[in-house]
XYZ file of C-alpha atoms in Angstrom:
374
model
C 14.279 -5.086 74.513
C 15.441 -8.712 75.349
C 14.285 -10.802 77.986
C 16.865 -11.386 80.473
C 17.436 -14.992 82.208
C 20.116 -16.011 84.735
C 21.070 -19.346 85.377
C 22.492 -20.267 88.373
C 25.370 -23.686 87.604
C 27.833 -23.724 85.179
C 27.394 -27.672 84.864
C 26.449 -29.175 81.537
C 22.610 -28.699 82.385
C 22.853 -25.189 83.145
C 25.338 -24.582 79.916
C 22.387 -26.955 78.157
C 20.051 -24.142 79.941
C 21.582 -21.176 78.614
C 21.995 -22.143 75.211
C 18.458 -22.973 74.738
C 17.409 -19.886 76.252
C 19.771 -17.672 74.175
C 18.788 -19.348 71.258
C 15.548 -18.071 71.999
C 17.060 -14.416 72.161
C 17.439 -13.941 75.873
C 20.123 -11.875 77.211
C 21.765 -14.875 79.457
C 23.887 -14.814 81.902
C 25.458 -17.588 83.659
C 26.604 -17.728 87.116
C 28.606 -20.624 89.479
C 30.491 -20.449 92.738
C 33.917 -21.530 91.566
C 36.005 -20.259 89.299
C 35.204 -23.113 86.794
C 32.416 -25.997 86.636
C 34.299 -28.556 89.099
C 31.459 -31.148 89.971
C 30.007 -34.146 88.195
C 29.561 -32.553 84.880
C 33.596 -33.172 84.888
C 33.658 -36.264 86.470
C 31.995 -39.040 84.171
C 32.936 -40.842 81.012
C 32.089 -38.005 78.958
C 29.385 -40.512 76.957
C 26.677 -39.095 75.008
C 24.130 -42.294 75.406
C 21.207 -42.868 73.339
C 21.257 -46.310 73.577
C 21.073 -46.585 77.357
C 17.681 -44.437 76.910
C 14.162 -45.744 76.493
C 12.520 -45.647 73.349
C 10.289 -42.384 72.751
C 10.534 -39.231 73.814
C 13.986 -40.105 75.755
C 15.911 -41.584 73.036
C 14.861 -38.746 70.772
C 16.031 -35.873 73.427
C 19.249 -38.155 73.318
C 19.500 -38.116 69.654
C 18.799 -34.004 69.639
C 21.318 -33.719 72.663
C 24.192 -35.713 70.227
C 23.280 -33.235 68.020
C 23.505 -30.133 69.690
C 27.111 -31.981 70.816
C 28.143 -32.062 67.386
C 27.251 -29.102 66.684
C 29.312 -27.065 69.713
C 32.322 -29.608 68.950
C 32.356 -28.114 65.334
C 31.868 -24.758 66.319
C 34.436 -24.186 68.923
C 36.887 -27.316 67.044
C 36.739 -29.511 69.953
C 37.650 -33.170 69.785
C 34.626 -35.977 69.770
C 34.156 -39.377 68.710
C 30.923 -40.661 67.091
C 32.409 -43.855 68.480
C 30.089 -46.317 68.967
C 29.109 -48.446 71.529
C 29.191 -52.068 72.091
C 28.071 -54.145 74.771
C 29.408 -58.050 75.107
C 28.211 -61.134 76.029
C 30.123 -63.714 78.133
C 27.633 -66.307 78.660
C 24.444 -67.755 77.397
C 22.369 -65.227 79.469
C 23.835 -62.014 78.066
C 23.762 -63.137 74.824
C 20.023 -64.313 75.139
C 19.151 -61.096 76.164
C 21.445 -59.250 73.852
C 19.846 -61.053 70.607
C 16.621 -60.237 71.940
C 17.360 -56.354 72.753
C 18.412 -56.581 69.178
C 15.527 -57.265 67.877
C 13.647 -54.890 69.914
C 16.028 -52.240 68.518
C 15.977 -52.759 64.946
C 12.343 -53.043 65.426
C 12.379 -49.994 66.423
C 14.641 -48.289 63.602
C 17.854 -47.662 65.919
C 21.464 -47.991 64.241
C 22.164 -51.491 65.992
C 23.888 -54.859 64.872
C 24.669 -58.259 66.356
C 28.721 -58.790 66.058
C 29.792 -62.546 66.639
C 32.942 -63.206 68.168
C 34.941 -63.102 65.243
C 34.010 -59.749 63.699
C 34.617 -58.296 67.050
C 38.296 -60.180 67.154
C 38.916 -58.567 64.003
C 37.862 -55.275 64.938
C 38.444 -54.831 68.449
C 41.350 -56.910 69.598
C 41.423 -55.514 73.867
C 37.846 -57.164 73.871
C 38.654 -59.943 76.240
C 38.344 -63.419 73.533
C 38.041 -66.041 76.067
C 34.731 -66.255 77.065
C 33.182 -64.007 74.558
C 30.070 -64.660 72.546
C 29.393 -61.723 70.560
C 28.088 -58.273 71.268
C 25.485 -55.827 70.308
C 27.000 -52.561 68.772
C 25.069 -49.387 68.147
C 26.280 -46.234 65.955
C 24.791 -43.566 68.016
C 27.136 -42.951 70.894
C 29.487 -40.274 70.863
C 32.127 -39.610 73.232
C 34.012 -36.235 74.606
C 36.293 -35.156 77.144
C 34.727 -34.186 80.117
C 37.394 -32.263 81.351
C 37.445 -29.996 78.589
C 34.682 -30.178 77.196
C 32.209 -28.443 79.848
C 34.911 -25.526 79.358
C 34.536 -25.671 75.867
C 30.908 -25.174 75.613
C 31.075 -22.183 77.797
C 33.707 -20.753 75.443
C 31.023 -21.499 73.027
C 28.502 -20.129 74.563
C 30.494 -16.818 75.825
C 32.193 -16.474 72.119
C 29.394 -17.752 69.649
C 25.666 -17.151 71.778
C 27.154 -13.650 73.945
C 25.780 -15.246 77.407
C 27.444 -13.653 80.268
C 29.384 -15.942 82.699
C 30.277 -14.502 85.979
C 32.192 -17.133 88.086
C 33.115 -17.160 91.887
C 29.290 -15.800 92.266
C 28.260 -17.737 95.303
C 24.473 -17.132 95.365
C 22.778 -16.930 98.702
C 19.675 -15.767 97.833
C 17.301 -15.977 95.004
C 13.418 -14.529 94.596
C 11.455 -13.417 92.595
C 13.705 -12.629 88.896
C 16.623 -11.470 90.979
C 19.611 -13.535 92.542
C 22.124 -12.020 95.293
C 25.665 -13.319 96.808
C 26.984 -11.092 99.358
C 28.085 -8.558 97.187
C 25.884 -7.933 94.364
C 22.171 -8.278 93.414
C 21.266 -9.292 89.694
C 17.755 -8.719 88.298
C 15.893 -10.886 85.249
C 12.862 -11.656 84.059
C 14.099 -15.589 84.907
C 15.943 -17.099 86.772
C 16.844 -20.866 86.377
C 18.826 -22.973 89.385
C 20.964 -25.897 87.867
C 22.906 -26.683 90.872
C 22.740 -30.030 90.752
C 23.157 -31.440 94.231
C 23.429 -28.440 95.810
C 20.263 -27.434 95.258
C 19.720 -28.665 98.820
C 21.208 -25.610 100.148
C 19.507 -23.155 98.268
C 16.238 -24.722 98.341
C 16.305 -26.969 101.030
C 12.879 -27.442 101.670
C 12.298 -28.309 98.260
C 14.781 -30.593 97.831
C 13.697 -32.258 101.019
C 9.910 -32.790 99.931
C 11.040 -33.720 96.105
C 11.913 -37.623 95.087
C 15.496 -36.530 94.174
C 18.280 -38.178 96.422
C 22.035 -37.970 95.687
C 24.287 -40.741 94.408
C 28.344 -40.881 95.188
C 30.324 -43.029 92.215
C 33.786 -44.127 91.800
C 35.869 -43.916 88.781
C 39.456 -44.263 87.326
C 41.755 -43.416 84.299
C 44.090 -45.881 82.881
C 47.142 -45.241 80.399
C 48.092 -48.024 77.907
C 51.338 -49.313 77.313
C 51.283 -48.427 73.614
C 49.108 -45.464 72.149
C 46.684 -47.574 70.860
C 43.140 -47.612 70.321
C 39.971 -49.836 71.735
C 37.763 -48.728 68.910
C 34.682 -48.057 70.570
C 33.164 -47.883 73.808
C 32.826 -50.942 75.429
C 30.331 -52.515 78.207
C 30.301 -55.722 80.254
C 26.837 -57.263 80.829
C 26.466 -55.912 84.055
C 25.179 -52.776 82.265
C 22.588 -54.609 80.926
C 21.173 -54.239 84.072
C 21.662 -50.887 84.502
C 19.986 -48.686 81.859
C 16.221 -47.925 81.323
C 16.341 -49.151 77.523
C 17.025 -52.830 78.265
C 14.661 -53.677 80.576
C 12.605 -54.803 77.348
C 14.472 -57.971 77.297
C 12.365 -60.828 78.830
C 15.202 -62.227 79.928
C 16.596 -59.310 81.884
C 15.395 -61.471 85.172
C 17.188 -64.250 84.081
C 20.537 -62.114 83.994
C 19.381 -60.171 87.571
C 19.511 -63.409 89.147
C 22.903 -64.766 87.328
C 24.225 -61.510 88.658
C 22.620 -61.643 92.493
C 24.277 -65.582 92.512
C 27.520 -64.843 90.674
C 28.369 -60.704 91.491
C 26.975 -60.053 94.499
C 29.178 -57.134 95.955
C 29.187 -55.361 92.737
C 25.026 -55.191 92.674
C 25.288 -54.475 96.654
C 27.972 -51.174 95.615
C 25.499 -50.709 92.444
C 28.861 -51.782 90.017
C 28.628 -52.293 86.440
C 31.496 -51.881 84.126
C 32.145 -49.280 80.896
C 34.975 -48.011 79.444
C 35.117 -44.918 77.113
C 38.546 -43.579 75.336
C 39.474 -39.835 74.844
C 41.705 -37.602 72.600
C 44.791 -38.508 74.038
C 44.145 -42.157 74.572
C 43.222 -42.231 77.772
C 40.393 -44.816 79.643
C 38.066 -44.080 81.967
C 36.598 -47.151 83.587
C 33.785 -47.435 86.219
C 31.759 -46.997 88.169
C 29.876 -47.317 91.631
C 26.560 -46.225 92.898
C 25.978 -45.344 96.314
C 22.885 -44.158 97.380
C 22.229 -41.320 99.841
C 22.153 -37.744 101.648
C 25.316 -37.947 102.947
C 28.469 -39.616 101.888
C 31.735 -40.841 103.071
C 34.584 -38.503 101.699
C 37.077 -41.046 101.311
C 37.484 -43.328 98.023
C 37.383 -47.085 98.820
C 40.035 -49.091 96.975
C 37.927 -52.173 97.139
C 34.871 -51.083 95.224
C 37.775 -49.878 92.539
C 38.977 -53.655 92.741
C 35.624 -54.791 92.172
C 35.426 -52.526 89.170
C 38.584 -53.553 87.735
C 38.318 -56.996 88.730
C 35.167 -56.781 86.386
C 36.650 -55.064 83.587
C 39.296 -57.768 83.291
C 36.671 -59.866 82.509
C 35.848 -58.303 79.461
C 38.616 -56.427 78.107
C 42.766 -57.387 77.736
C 43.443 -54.757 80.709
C 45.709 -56.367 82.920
C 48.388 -54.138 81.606
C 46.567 -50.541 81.998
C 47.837 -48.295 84.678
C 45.567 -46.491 86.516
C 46.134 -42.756 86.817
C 43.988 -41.092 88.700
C 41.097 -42.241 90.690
C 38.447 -39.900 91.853
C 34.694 -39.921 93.032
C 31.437 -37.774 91.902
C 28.156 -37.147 93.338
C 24.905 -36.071 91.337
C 21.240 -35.735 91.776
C 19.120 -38.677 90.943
C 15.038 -39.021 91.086
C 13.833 -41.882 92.917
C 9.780 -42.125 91.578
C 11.043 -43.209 88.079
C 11.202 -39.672 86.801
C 13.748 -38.704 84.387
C 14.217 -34.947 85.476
C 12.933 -32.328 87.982
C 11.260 -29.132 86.682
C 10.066 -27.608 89.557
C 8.802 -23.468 89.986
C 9.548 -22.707 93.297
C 8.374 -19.148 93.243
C 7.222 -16.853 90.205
C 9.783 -16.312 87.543
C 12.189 -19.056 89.035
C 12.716 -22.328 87.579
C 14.617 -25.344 89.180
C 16.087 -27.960 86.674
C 17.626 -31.158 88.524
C 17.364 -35.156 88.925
C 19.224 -36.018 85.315
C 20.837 -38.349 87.511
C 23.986 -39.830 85.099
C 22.098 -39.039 82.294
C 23.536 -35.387 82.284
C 25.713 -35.744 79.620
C 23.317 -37.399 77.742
C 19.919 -35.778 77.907
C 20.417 -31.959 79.103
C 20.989 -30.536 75.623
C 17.609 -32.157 74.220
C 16.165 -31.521 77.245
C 16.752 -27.837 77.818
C 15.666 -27.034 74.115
C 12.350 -29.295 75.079
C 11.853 -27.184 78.288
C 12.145 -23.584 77.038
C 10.769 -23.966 73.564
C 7.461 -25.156 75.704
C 7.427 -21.827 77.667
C 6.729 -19.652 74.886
């Protein structure tokens, strides 16, 4: 007879969850509190990231988790877009430390190049020309809808893989290979918690004694004038300082203090600048980072000025019309881990802290994870 697992979050790391575990042969079955995944697993850029991961064991659970994207994309005929990435350089700095993070790359045998100004003219005309002086591009990033494509994978999942999904299942209880809401009790021989922040309310004492906090970030979606393209995905060099893969550079210092003497509100609201295009031609641009247990609910239109304000900078946007504007909040670890993998109890498993990496990393990670029980 087959094992039987229930995971508790119908995010992308509990989808990420139940495929690897069905792949193993467990019966799955899936459970969330809403009638459809609603929290920060549909509220990012919808970037699959390798490039903004560390070399090693991170960047290869990125590579498996593009992958394992492709893979569901061609299975249930979703849209993606092995896109691209590039990040530009606007001054001396950036490009120092791009040209050196190239190096350090192609070391290192990922797909990167060095574009000068020109080639990226050529090729991607919204890249803002006027202070440009070239940009690193890499071939590994891959973009998808958010929106749709959480839904997707659980169509995948339900259609392809026979796990269970059983939504508007509000747990309030979980022990020992069972899980209860106050209707209905569910037994398994495991049970896996992917709740992302709200973990805190169904372990709260082991949220409070873990290194996880939360983080709140602000984003928007812009419409072009035209239905036109921007090629790739593109980065200003405040993301430089963001990801765990460039702090190689030994002139990332250099660019920290540029930043702290030249962009001070956007490093005090954590700001640096992306932009990712979808299907249907739409941008999303941002974000924030806020750091906390509790947030303010409300959406502050000046941290969305500083974004944009940014992103004018880099790209020909002056014309894009924002949308929608919206804010998400996810688990983040704060010792420098890249996850939380926590056994509460016997036969439970917690699986948190991705932080925005989500996207990125779960469907590597979640293969890594259960493969190594067996």
């Amino acid at each position: 007879m087959k094992k039987k697992a229930i995971v508790v979050g119908a995010g992308i790391v509990g989808l990420s969850v139940a495929r690897a575990l069905a792949d193993k042969g467990y019966n799955v079955t899936v459970v969330d509190k809403s009638a459809r995944a609603i929290g920060a697993s549909v509220r990012n850029f919808g970037m699959v990231w390798p490039i903004g991961q560390p070399s090693g064991e991170l960047y290869q659970l990125a590579r498996k988790s593009a992958e394992i994207w492709k893979l569901v994309c061609d299975g249930t005929g979703m849209w993606y877009n092995q896109s691209g990435s590039l990040h530009v350089a606007n001054n001396d700095i950036e490009w120092t430390v791009l040209n050196e993070l190239y190096d350090i790359f192609n070391k290192e045998g990922r797909p990167v190049q060095l574009f000068s100004k020109d080639k990226i003219a050529k090729h991607y005309p919204y890249v803002n020309q006027q202070s440009l002086l070239g940009g690193l591009y890499s071939s590994d990033e891959l973009i998808v809808d958010p929106r749709i494509a959480v839904a997707h994978v659980s169509n995948y999942l339900s259609e392809l893989m026979n796990v269970q999904f059983l939504w508007n299942f509000p747990v309030t209880e979980i022990g020992e290979g069972y899980i209860k809401n106050s209707e209905k009790v569910l037994h398994a021989d495991y049970v896996f918690v992917c709740s992302g922040h709200e973990m805190e309310t169904l372990f709260p004492a082991v949220f409070n004694e873990s290194s996880i906090t939360k983080c709140k970030l602000q984003m928007m979606r812009f419409q072009m004038p035209a239905n036109d393209t921007i090629g790739t995905s593109v980065c200003g060099g405040l993301s430089l300082l963001h990801y765990g893969s460039f702090k190689q550079s030994s002139s990332l210092p250099l660019l920290k203090k540029f930043a702290e003497e030249n962009y001070p509100l956007h490093l005090q609201h954590g700001i640096h600048v992306m932009v990712s295009q979808h299907e249907k031609g739409e941008l999303t641009v941002g974000d924030s980072h806020e750091y906390g247990n509790i947030f303010d609910p409300f959406d502050r239109s000046d941290i969305n000025d500083l974004i944009i304000q940014y992103l004018n900078q880099f790209m020909y946007a002056s014309d894009w019309k924002i949308s929608e504007s919206w804010h998400g909040i996810y688990p983040k670890m704060t010792d420098g881990s890249s996850w939380f993998f926590h056994s509460p109890m016997s036969r439970v498993y917690i699986l948190n802290g991705l932080g925005g990496a989500g996207m990125t990393l779960s469907f590597g990670l979640a293969k890594k994870l259960i493969d190594a029980m067996d």
